[in-house]
Amino acid sequence: MKIVAAVALIHLCLSATAAVSDNGSTETALEAAPGDIALLPCYTVGNVTPTLTTWMKNGREVIRGGGSSPSPSPAAQRLMVMHDGSLNIGWVTPGDEGSYLCSSTLPGNNTFHARVLLQVTSGPENVSVSIGPAHALSNGTLIVYQGSTVSFNCSGSSYPSQQLTWAFRGASSSNDSLVSGTGAWLDYGIEDIQPGAQGVYSCRAHNTVSHQAVNKSTQLLVYYAPERHPECMWSPAQDLSYIQFNCSWFGAYPTPTLSWEEDQGAQWQGRVYATEVTDSLSVTLNRSQLSDGQTLRCTPRHQALASGKEKSCCFTLKPPYPEGEPMVTALEATSVTLICTEATSTPPANTSWRKGLEQDNIVPGSKYVLSEEGPVYKLTINNVSKDDEGVYFCRSENPLAVSELEVYITVKASSEYTGAIIGIFIAALIVGSAVIIAKTVYSSRHRICLGSGFGQMEEDRGDVLSLVESDDEQIFQDAVPRLPPLVNGRHTTLVQIHRIPSSDHEDAETADTSPEQQEDTVQTEEPVELVTF
């Protein structure tokens, strides 16, 4: 109680102000909080002790007393008139607020008057803040997620009145006032909150009478994650049987947890090669840990990733498989290009050309020209000679395996190609001649069948063949003996050959011939040839 009284007296001394002092009167304003001890001064001019002091509140007497000893109030032990005429209020309540008048009688019947205005103030107290929806960490820090709607509420109590203010202190602002107002509570809201709204939010409750203030601060963190998937890459090592896999996922707050895992289906619960709280994770694996068709996946884990919206990146390993023509023929003193295509390897293979069974490295120069066009690797050999004949290897190696394409070059001299060309020409000539002869024979097939042969084709061009069925041969009975109807079971056809003049010269000879000669000609007509079909 003594400590409380001392605090109250100090408070009264600091807050009291003498307004007027004239003709033995003063006016003072005091503030006290409920529960405090208030001391209302009366005669403060000198060290004279009043003989009688009367205190009135709002025109009504509340207590009187005087002398060298304190005079307590019989009605309420909270009030007491001190020896110097001051009024001591033991336990201030809101009902003690008002205007007090002190009348002190001094020795010599002098009267001194003093007016005291007592204001009872309280608070701010019970100040509290609420921010949500949010998750609280163990240290009291609140967490919200980017894009959400966040509500802020501040409440408190002060007597007789208060002012509430929301303020923000962040990375780009010192202490900005967001909103303020009077009343028991104050609301504020942010829609689609962004990382820039991360910082310290403070609610300040201020008593407008006592000017007492209370601050309540809360740190608010805005968690966010990028919408994109992480990036998976690989970096070859000097030893091609090793490889380093890199995974990065920048732009998340706080730092995510990255894991390199072996993918074994939809649940992704395979072997875990590495996991760490970082935004970039690397892992180095050797050939014994890798296999054909194996899938490696990098998966980030973060509080801002909702269920069903997981992010990841992966790739499926494949060994190299170089492809190309295994046999190549080249002509001496020319150029030849060997082509090898490697498009299936994952990670990409290191592809090179080798020469001979010992697989010697090929040094680029004027003789050997190496070129690369995407997945196509070319080896051009200039001025080919017999020394270039042999086997060449297109060698592809990645961390999974080594594969080789074997290409054999055959070098031929120019004379070999000349003989081949001549042979082809002769063969074509023979085939063409055979076609012509066959066509000629086919077109003269009827003459050949009559036995004229090839030699009589030209001189017999004036003959006319008259074919008569054996059943109509009656008209020739005088010239030809009657033939039997069947020969060997076949019909017999009578054929007569008549000579027709083929030129004017023959016509003239015919005209000069006498009738006797014509008769002789008729009589000596060639015998009829009999052809059996």
Coordinates of C-alpha atoms in Angstrom, one line a residue:
M1 CA 0.0 0.0 0.0
K2 CA 2.9 2.4 0.8
I3 CA 4.3 1.7 -2.7
V4 CA 0.9 2.4 -4.3
A5 CA 0.6 5.6 -2.3
A6 CA 4.0 6.8 -3.3
V7 CA 3.3 6.1 -7.0
A8 CA 0.0 8.0 -6.7
L9 CA 1.6 11.0 -5.1
I10 CA 4.3 11.1 -7.7
H11 CA 1.6 10.9 -10.4
L12 CA -0.4 13.7 -8.8
C13 CA 2.7 15.9 -8.5
L14 CA 3.6 15.4 -12.1
S15 CA 0.0 15.9 -13.4
A16 CA -1.1 18.8 -11.2
T17 CA -1.0 22.3 -12.5
A18 CA -1.8 25.4 -10.6
A19 CA -4.1 27.5 -12.7
V20 CA -4.9 30.6 -10.5
S21 CA -3.6 32.1 -7.3
D22 CA -5.3 35.3 -6.2
N23 CA -6.5 36.7 -2.9
G24 CA -5.9 33.5 -1.0
S25 CA -7.4 31.0 -3.6
T26 CA -5.9 28.4 -6.0
E27 CA -7.3 26.0 -8.7
T28 CA -5.7 22.7 -9.5
A29 CA -6.4 19.8 -11.9
L30 CA -5.5 16.3 -10.9
E31 CA -5.8 12.9 -12.7
A32 CA -6.0 9.6 -10.9
A33 CA -6.6 6.0 -11.9
P34 CA -9.0 3.7 -10.2
G35 CA -7.3 2.1 -7.2
D36 CA -4.8 4.9 -6.8
I37 CA -4.4 7.1 -3.6
A38 CA -5.2 10.7 -4.5
L39 CA -4.0 13.7 -2.4
L40 CA -6.0 16.9 -3.2
P41 CA -4.0 20.0 -1.9
C42 CA -5.7 22.9 -0.1
Y43 CA -3.4 25.5 1.6
T44 CA 0.0 25.4 -0.1
V45 CA 1.2 29.0 0.5
G46 CA 3.1 28.6 3.8
N47 CA 3.8 26.3 6.7
V48 CA 0.7 27.5 8.7
T49 CA -1.6 24.7 9.9
P50 CA -5.3 25.5 9.3
T51 CA -7.5 25.3 12.3
L52 CA -10.5 24.0 10.2
T53 CA -10.8 22.7 6.7
T54 CA -14.0 21.8 4.9
W55 CA -14.1 19.9 1.5
M56 CA -17.1 20.1 -0.8
K57 CA -17.7 18.1 -4.0
N58 CA -20.0 19.5 -6.6
G59 CA -21.6 21.9 -4.0
R60 CA -22.0 19.2 -1.3
E61 CA -19.8 18.9 1.8
V62 CA -18.0 15.6 1.9
I63 CA -15.7 16.0 4.9
R64 CA -14.3 18.5 7.4
G65 CA -11.5 18.5 9.9
G66 CA -8.5 20.4 11.2
G67 CA -5.8 20.6 13.8
S68 CA -2.5 18.8 14.0
S69 CA -3.9 15.3 13.6
P70 CA -5.7 13.8 10.5
S71 CA -9.5 13.7 10.6
P72 CA -10.9 10.7 8.8
S73 CA -14.4 10.6 7.5
P74 CA -16.7 8.6 9.6
A75 CA -18.9 7.6 6.7
A76 CA -16.1 6.2 4.4
Q77 CA -12.7 5.5 5.7
R78 CA -11.3 6.3 2.2
L79 CA -11.5 10.1 2.8
M80 CA -9.2 11.9 5.3
V81 CA -8.3 15.6 6.0
M82 CA -4.6 15.9 6.6
H83 CA -3.0 18.4 9.0
D84 CA -2.3 20.9 6.2
G85 CA -5.9 20.7 5.1
S86 CA -5.3 18.3 2.1
L87 CA -7.8 15.7 1.2
N88 CA -6.6 12.2 1.0
I89 CA -8.7 9.7 -1.0
G90 CA -7.5 6.2 -0.2
W91 CA -8.9 4.1 -3.1
V92 CA -10.0 6.1 -6.0
T93 CA -13.0 5.0 -7.9
P94 CA -14.7 6.5 -11.1
G95 CA -17.3 8.0 -8.7
D96 CA -14.6 10.2 -7.1
E97 CA -14.3 12.2 -10.2
G98 CA -15.6 15.8 -9.9
S99 CA -14.9 19.4 -8.8
Y100 CA -13.7 19.8 -5.2
L101 CA -13.7 23.1 -3.1
C102 CA -11.5 23.5 -0.1
S103 CA -12.1 26.2 2.6
S104 CA -9.4 26.5 5.3
T105 CA -9.6 28.8 8.3
L106 CA -6.1 30.1 9.2
P107 CA -5.0 31.6 12.5
G108 CA -6.2 35.2 12.7
N109 CA -9.6 34.2 11.2
N110 CA -8.1 34.3 7.7
T111 CA -9.9 32.1 5.1
F112 CA -8.2 30.3 2.2
H113 CA -10.0 28.7 -0.7
A114 CA -8.7 26.2 -3.1
R115 CA -10.5 24.4 -6.0
V116 CA -9.3 21.0 -7.3
L117 CA -10.6 19.2 -10.4
L118 CA -10.2 15.5 -10.1
Q119 CA -10.4 13.4 -13.2
V120 CA -10.4 9.6 -12.9
T121 CA -8.8 7.9 -15.9
S122 CA -8.1 4.3 -16.7
G123 CA -6.3 2.4 -19.4
P124 CA -5.6 1.7 -22.0
E125 CA -5.9 -1.8 -20.7
N126 CA -6.8 -5.3 -22.1
V127 CA -5.3 -4.3 -25.4
S128 CA -5.2 -7.3 -27.8
V129 CA -4.7 -7.9 -31.5
S130 CA -6.0 -10.6 -33.8
I131 CA -4.7 -11.4 -37.3
G132 CA -6.1 -14.2 -39.4
P133 CA -6.4 -16.6 -40.9
A134 CA -2.8 -17.3 -39.9
H135 CA -0.5 -19.9 -38.4
A136 CA 1.5 -19.1 -35.3
L137 CA 5.1 -20.2 -34.9
S138 CA 6.6 -21.1 -31.5
N139 CA 8.0 -17.6 -31.0
G140 CA 4.6 -16.0 -31.7
T141 CA 5.3 -14.9 -35.3
L142 CA 2.3 -15.3 -37.6
I143 CA 2.4 -16.8 -41.0
V144 CA 0.0 -16.1 -43.9
Y145 CA 0.3 -17.2 -47.6
Q146 CA 0.6 -15.1 -50.7
G147 CA -2.8 -14.3 -52.3
S148 CA -4.9 -14.9 -49.2
T149 CA -7.2 -12.3 -47.5
V150 CA -6.0 -11.3 -44.1
S151 CA -8.1 -9.5 -41.4
F152 CA -6.6 -7.4 -38.6
N153 CA -8.5 -6.6 -35.4
C154 CA -7.4 -4.5 -32.4
S155 CA -9.4 -3.9 -29.2
G156 CA -8.8 -2.3 -25.7
S157 CA -10.5 -0.4 -23.0
S158 CA -9.8 3.2 -21.7
Y159 CA -11.6 5.6 -19.5
P160 CA -13.0 8.1 -20.4
S161 CA -12.0 7.6 -24.1
Q162 CA -9.4 6.1 -26.3
Q163 CA -8.0 6.2 -29.9
L164 CA -6.9 3.0 -31.7
T165 CA -4.4 3.0 -34.5
W166 CA -3.0 0.3 -36.8
A167 CA 0.6 0.9 -38.0
F168 CA 3.0 -1.0 -40.2
R169 CA 6.7 -1.2 -40.3
G170 CA 8.3 -3.2 -43.2
A171 CA 11.3 -3.4 -45.4
S172 CA 10.2 -0.4 -47.5
S173 CA 8.5 1.7 -44.8
S174 CA 9.4 3.0 -41.3
N175 CA 6.1 3.3 -39.4
D176 CA 3.2 4.0 -41.7
S177 CA -0.2 4.6 -40.1
L178 CA -2.8 2.3 -41.8
V179 CA -6.0 3.3 -40.1
S180 CA -7.2 4.8 -36.8
G181 CA -10.5 5.5 -34.9
T182 CA -12.1 5.8 -31.6
G183 CA -14.1 3.1 -29.9
A184 CA -13.6 -0.2 -28.3
W185 CA -12.1 -2.0 -31.4
L186 CA -10.6 -1.2 -34.8
D187 CA -10.7 -3.5 -37.9
Y188 CA -8.4 -3.5 -41.0
G189 CA -8.1 -5.9 -43.9
I190 CA -5.8 -6.8 -46.8
E191 CA -7.0 -8.7 -49.9
D192 CA -4.6 -10.7 -52.0
I193 CA -1.7 -10.1 -49.7
Q194 CA 1.7 -10.0 -51.3
P195 CA 5.3 -10.4 -50.0
G196 CA 5.6 -6.6 -49.7
A197 CA 3.1 -6.7 -46.9
Q198 CA 5.5 -8.7 -44.7
G199 CA 6.6 -6.9 -41.6
V200 CA 5.6 -5.8 -38.1
Y201 CA 2.0 -4.7 -37.5
S202 CA 1.3 -2.6 -34.3
C203 CA -1.9 -1.6 -32.6
R204 CA -1.6 1.6 -30.5
A205 CA -4.3 2.3 -27.8
H206 CA -4.1 5.9 -26.6
N207 CA -6.1 7.4 -23.7
T208 CA -7.2 10.8 -24.9
V209 CA -7.3 12.2 -21.3
S210 CA -4.4 10.7 -19.5
H211 CA -2.4 10.4 -22.7
Q212 CA -1.4 7.0 -21.6
A213 CA -0.7 4.6 -24.6
V214 CA -0.2 0.9 -25.0
N215 CA 1.3 -0.8 -28.1
K216 CA 0.8 -4.3 -29.2
S217 CA 3.0 -5.6 -32.0
T218 CA 3.0 -8.8 -34.1
Q219 CA 5.4 -9.9 -36.8
L220 CA 3.6 -11.2 -39.9
L221 CA 5.4 -13.3 -42.4
V222 CA 4.1 -13.9 -46.0
Y223 CA 5.1 -17.3 -47.3
Y224 CA 5.1 -17.8 -51.1
A225 CA 6.4 -20.3 -53.7
P226 CA 7.0 -19.9 -57.4
E227 CA 4.4 -21.3 -59.8
R228 CA 7.0 -22.9 -62.0
H229 CA 8.6 -26.3 -61.6
P230 CA 12.2 -26.7 -60.5
E231 CA 14.9 -26.9 -63.1
C232 CA 16.8 -30.1 -63.5
M233 CA 20.2 -30.1 -65.2
W234 CA 23.4 -32.2 -65.4
S235 CA 27.0 -31.4 -65.5
P236 CA 29.5 -34.0 -66.9
A237 CA 32.7 -34.7 -64.9
Q238 CA 36.2 -35.3 -66.2
D239 CA 35.6 -39.0 -65.5
L240 CA 32.7 -39.8 -67.8
S241 CA 31.5 -42.6 -65.5
Y242 CA 30.5 -39.9 -63.0
I243 CA 27.9 -37.2 -63.5
Q244 CA 26.6 -34.3 -61.3
F245 CA 22.8 -33.6 -61.2
N246 CA 21.7 -30.1 -60.3
C247 CA 18.3 -29.0 -59.2
S248 CA 17.3 -25.3 -58.5
W249 CA 14.1 -23.7 -57.4
F250 CA 14.6 -20.0 -56.7
G251 CA 12.0 -17.5 -55.6
A252 CA 10.4 -19.3 -52.6
Y253 CA 10.2 -17.9 -49.1
P254 CA 11.2 -19.4 -46.8
T255 CA 13.9 -21.5 -48.3
P256 CA 12.5 -24.8 -49.6
T257 CA 13.7 -28.4 -48.9
L258 CA 14.9 -30.0 -52.1
S259 CA 15.4 -33.8 -52.6
W260 CA 16.9 -36.0 -55.3
E261 CA 15.0 -39.3 -55.4
E262 CA 14.7 -42.3 -57.6
D263 CA 11.2 -42.3 -59.1
Q264 CA 9.4 -45.7 -58.7
G265 CA 5.9 -44.8 -59.9
A266 CA 3.2 -42.4 -58.9
Q267 CA 4.2 -42.3 -55.2
W268 CA 7.8 -41.3 -55.9
Q269 CA 9.0 -43.4 -53.0
G270 CA 12.3 -44.6 -54.2
R271 CA 15.8 -44.3 -53.0
V272 CA 16.7 -40.8 -51.7
Y273 CA 20.1 -39.7 -52.9
A274 CA 20.2 -36.2 -51.2
T275 CA 17.9 -33.8 -49.3
E276 CA 18.7 -30.3 -47.9
V277 CA 17.1 -27.0 -47.0
T278 CA 18.3 -25.0 -50.0
D279 CA 17.1 -23.5 -53.3
S280 CA 19.9 -25.3 -55.2
L281 CA 20.9 -29.0 -54.6
S282 CA 23.6 -31.0 -56.4
V283 CA 24.3 -34.7 -56.2
T284 CA 27.1 -36.7 -57.9
L285 CA 26.4 -40.4 -58.9
N286 CA 28.6 -43.0 -60.6
R287 CA 27.9 -45.7 -63.2
S288 CA 27.2 -48.3 -60.5
Q289 CA 24.3 -46.3 -59.2
L290 CA 22.7 -45.7 -62.6
S291 CA 20.8 -48.0 -65.0
D292 CA 18.9 -47.9 -68.3
G293 CA 15.4 -46.6 -67.9
Q294 CA 16.0 -45.2 -64.4
T295 CA 14.1 -42.0 -63.5
L296 CA 15.6 -39.4 -61.2
R297 CA 13.3 -36.8 -59.8
C298 CA 13.9 -33.5 -57.9
T299 CA 11.1 -32.6 -55.6
P300 CA 10.8 -29.4 -53.5
R301 CA 8.8 -29.2 -50.3
H302 CA 7.4 -26.0 -49.1
Q303 CA 4.6 -24.8 -46.7
A304 CA 3.1 -22.6 -49.5
L305 CA 2.5 -25.6 -51.8
A306 CA -1.1 -26.8 -51.4
S307 CA -1.9 -30.5 -51.6
G308 CA -2.2 -31.7 -55.2
K309 CA -0.1 -28.9 -56.5
E310 CA 3.3 -30.4 -55.9
K311 CA 6.2 -29.4 -58.2
S312 CA 9.0 -31.5 -59.6
C313 CA 11.3 -32.1 -62.5
C314 CA 12.8 -35.4 -63.7
F315 CA 14.5 -37.2 -66.5
T316 CA 14.8 -40.8 -67.6
L317 CA 18.3 -42.2 -68.2
K318 CA 19.1 -43.9 -71.5
P319 CA 22.5 -45.3 -72.8
P320 CA 24.0 -44.1 -76.0
Y321 CA 23.2 -45.8 -79.3
P322 CA 25.2 -44.4 -82.3
E323 CA 23.7 -45.2 -85.7
G324 CA 25.1 -45.1 -89.3
E325 CA 26.2 -47.0 -92.4
P326 CA 28.5 -49.9 -91.4
M327 CA 30.0 -50.3 -94.9
V328 CA 31.4 -47.5 -97.0
T329 CA 33.2 -47.6 -100.4
A330 CA 35.5 -44.9 -101.6
L331 CA 37.5 -44.2 -104.7
E332 CA 41.2 -43.3 -104.5
A333 CA 42.1 -39.6 -104.6
T334 CA 38.6 -38.5 -103.7
S335 CA 36.9 -37.5 -100.4
V336 CA 34.5 -39.6 -98.3
T337 CA 32.4 -38.6 -95.3
L338 CA 31.4 -41.0 -92.5
I339 CA 28.2 -40.1 -90.7
C340 CA 27.2 -41.1 -87.2
T341 CA 24.0 -40.1 -85.4
E342 CA 23.6 -40.1 -81.6
A343 CA 20.1 -38.9 -80.6
T344 CA 18.9 -41.2 -77.8
S345 CA 21.4 -40.8 -75.0
T346 CA 20.3 -39.2 -71.7
P347 CA 22.4 -37.5 -70.4
P348 CA 24.0 -36.6 -73.7
A349 CA 26.9 -38.8 -74.7
N350 CA 30.5 -37.7 -75.5
T351 CA 30.8 -38.9 -79.1
S352 CA 34.1 -39.1 -81.0
W353 CA 35.6 -40.8 -84.1
R354 CA 38.4 -43.4 -83.6
K355 CA 40.6 -45.2 -86.2
G356 CA 41.8 -48.8 -86.4
L357 CA 41.3 -51.7 -84.0
E358 CA 43.4 -49.8 -81.5
Q359 CA 40.9 -46.9 -81.7
D360 CA 43.5 -44.3 -82.1
N361 CA 42.3 -40.7 -81.7
I362 CA 41.8 -38.8 -84.9
V363 CA 43.6 -35.5 -85.0
P364 CA 41.6 -32.9 -87.1
G365 CA 43.5 -31.3 -90.0
S366 CA 43.6 -31.1 -93.7
K367 CA 43.4 -34.9 -94.0
Y368 CA 40.6 -35.5 -91.4
V369 CA 37.8 -32.9 -90.9
L370 CA 35.5 -33.4 -87.9
S371 CA 32.1 -31.6 -87.8
E372 CA 29.1 -31.7 -85.6
E373 CA 25.5 -30.7 -86.5
G374 CA 23.2 -31.4 -83.6
P375 CA 23.1 -35.2 -83.0
V376 CA 25.0 -35.8 -86.3
Y377 CA 28.8 -36.3 -86.1
K378 CA 30.7 -36.4 -89.4
L379 CA 34.3 -37.5 -90.3
T380 CA 35.5 -36.4 -93.7
I381 CA 38.6 -38.0 -95.1
N382 CA 40.2 -36.0 -98.0
N383 CA 42.4 -37.5 -100.7
V384 CA 41.5 -41.1 -99.9
S385 CA 44.3 -43.7 -100.3
K386 CA 44.8 -47.3 -99.6
D387 CA 46.2 -46.4 -96.3
D388 CA 42.8 -45.1 -95.2
E389 CA 41.2 -48.5 -95.8
G390 CA 40.1 -50.2 -92.7
V391 CA 37.8 -49.9 -89.7
Y392 CA 36.7 -46.7 -88.0
F393 CA 34.7 -46.4 -84.8
C394 CA 32.0 -43.8 -83.8
R395 CA 32.4 -44.0 -80.0
S396 CA 29.7 -42.6 -77.7
E397 CA 30.0 -42.7 -73.9
N398 CA 27.7 -41.3 -71.1
P399 CA 27.6 -42.2 -67.4
L400 CA 25.5 -45.3 -68.1
A401 CA 27.5 -47.1 -70.8
V402 CA 29.8 -47.0 -73.8
S403 CA 28.5 -47.8 -77.3
E404 CA 30.4 -48.0 -80.6
L405 CA 29.4 -47.9 -84.3
E406 CA 31.9 -49.8 -86.5
V407 CA 32.3 -48.5 -90.0
Y408 CA 34.5 -50.3 -92.6
I409 CA 35.9 -48.3 -95.5
T410 CA 36.9 -50.1 -98.7
V411 CA 39.1 -48.1 -101.1
K412 CA 39.1 -49.0 -104.8
A413 CA 41.3 -47.8 -107.7
S414 CA 39.9 -45.9 -110.6
S415 CA 40.7 -48.8 -113.2
E416 CA 38.4 -51.1 -111.3
Y417 CA 35.5 -48.7 -111.9
T418 CA 36.5 -48.4 -115.6
G419 CA 36.3 -52.1 -116.3
A420 CA 33.0 -52.2 -114.5
I421 CA 31.6 -49.5 -116.7
I422 CA 32.8 -51.3 -119.9
G423 CA 31.2 -54.5 -118.7
I424 CA 28.0 -52.8 -118.1
F425 CA 28.0 -51.2 -121.6
I426 CA 28.7 -54.6 -123.3
A427 CA 25.9 -56.3 -121.3
A428 CA 23.5 -53.5 -122.3
L429 CA 24.6 -53.9 -126.0
I430 CA 23.9 -57.6 -125.9
V431 CA 20.6 -57.2 -124.3
G432 CA 19.6 -54.6 -126.9
S433 CA 20.6 -56.8 -129.8
A434 CA 18.7 -59.7 -128.4
V435 CA 15.6 -57.6 -128.1
I436 CA 15.9 -56.4 -131.8
I437 CA 16.4 -60.0 -133.1
A438 CA 13.5 -61.3 -131.1
K439 CA 11.2 -58.6 -132.4
T440 CA 12.3 -59.3 -136.0
V441 CA 11.7 -63.0 -135.7
Y442 CA 8.3 -62.4 -134.1
S443 CA 7.2 -60.2 -136.9
S444 CA 8.2 -62.8 -139.6
R445 CA 7.0 -65.8 -137.8
H446 CA 4.5 -66.9 -140.7
R447 CA 7.3 -67.0 -143.3
I448 CA 9.5 -69.0 -141.0
C449 CA 6.7 -71.5 -140.5
L450 CA 6.3 -72.0 -144.3
G451 CA 10.0 -72.8 -144.6
S452 CA 11.0 -69.8 -146.7
G453 CA 13.7 -68.9 -144.2
F454 CA 15.4 -65.6 -143.7
G455 CA 17.2 -65.7 -147.0
Q456 CA 14.1 -65.7 -149.2
M457 CA 12.2 -63.0 -147.4
E458 CA 13.2 -60.3 -149.8
E459 CA 12.8 -62.1 -153.1
D460 CA 9.5 -63.7 -152.2
R461 CA 7.9 -60.5 -151.4
G462 CA 5.9 -60.7 -154.8
D463 CA 4.3 -64.0 -154.1
V464 CA 0.7 -64.3 -153.0
L465 CA -0.6 -67.2 -150.9
S466 CA -4.1 -68.4 -151.6
L467 CA -5.4 -70.6 -148.9
V468 CA -8.4 -72.8 -149.9
E469 CA -10.2 -75.1 -147.6
S470 CA -10.1 -78.8 -148.6
D471 CA -13.9 -78.9 -148.8
D472 CA -13.9 -76.4 -151.7
E473 CA -11.1 -77.8 -153.8
Q474 CA -13.5 -79.0 -156.6
I475 CA -12.7 -76.1 -158.8
F476 CA -9.1 -77.3 -159.0
Q477 CA -9.8 -80.9 -160.1
D478 CA -8.4 -80.4 -163.6
A479 CA -5.1 -79.1 -162.5
V480 CA -4.5 -81.1 -159.3
P481 CA -5.4 -84.6 -158.5
R482 CA -8.0 -85.0 -155.8
L483 CA -6.6 -85.4 -152.4
P484 CA -7.8 -87.5 -149.6
P485 CA -9.9 -85.4 -147.1
L486 CA -7.8 -86.4 -144.1
V487 CA -4.1 -86.8 -143.5
N488 CA -3.2 -88.3 -140.2
G489 CA -6.5 -87.3 -138.8
R490 CA -6.1 -83.6 -140.0
H491 CA -7.8 -81.5 -142.7
T492 CA -5.7 -80.9 -145.8
T493 CA -5.4 -77.4 -147.2
L494 CA -4.5 -76.7 -150.9
V495 CA -2.0 -73.9 -151.4
Q496 CA -1.4 -72.3 -154.8
I497 CA 1.4 -69.9 -155.4
H498 CA 1.0 -67.4 -158.3
R499 CA 3.6 -65.1 -159.5
I500 CA 2.6 -61.4 -159.7
P501 CA 4.7 -59.0 -161.6
S502 CA 6.5 -56.6 -159.3
S503 CA 7.7 -54.0 -161.8
D504 CA 7.0 -52.3 -165.1
H505 CA 9.8 -54.3 -166.7
E506 CA 8.0 -57.5 -165.9
D507 CA 4.8 -56.0 -167.4
A508 CA 6.6 -55.3 -170.6
E509 CA 8.0 -58.8 -170.9
T510 CA 4.5 -60.1 -170.3
A511 CA 3.1 -57.9 -173.1
D512 CA 5.7 -59.1 -175.6
T513 CA 5.1 -62.7 -175.0
S514 CA 3.1 -64.4 -177.8
P515 CA -0.1 -66.2 -177.1
E516 CA 1.8 -69.4 -177.6
Q517 CA 4.3 -68.5 -175.0
Q518 CA 1.5 -67.6 -172.6
E519 CA -0.1 -70.9 -173.3
D520 CA 3.3 -72.6 -172.6
T521 CA 3.5 -70.6 -169.4
V522 CA 0.2 -71.8 -168.3
Q523 CA 1.1 -75.3 -169.1
T524 CA 4.4 -75.1 -167.3
E525 CA 2.9 -73.5 -164.1
E526 CA 4.6 -74.6 -161.0
P527 CA 3.1 -77.6 -159.3
V528 CA 0.8 -76.9 -156.4
E529 CA 2.4 -77.2 -153.0
L530 CA 0.4 -79.1 -150.5
V531 CA 0.7 -78.0 -146.9
T532 CA -0.8 -79.9 -144.1
F533 CA -1.7 -78.1 -140.9

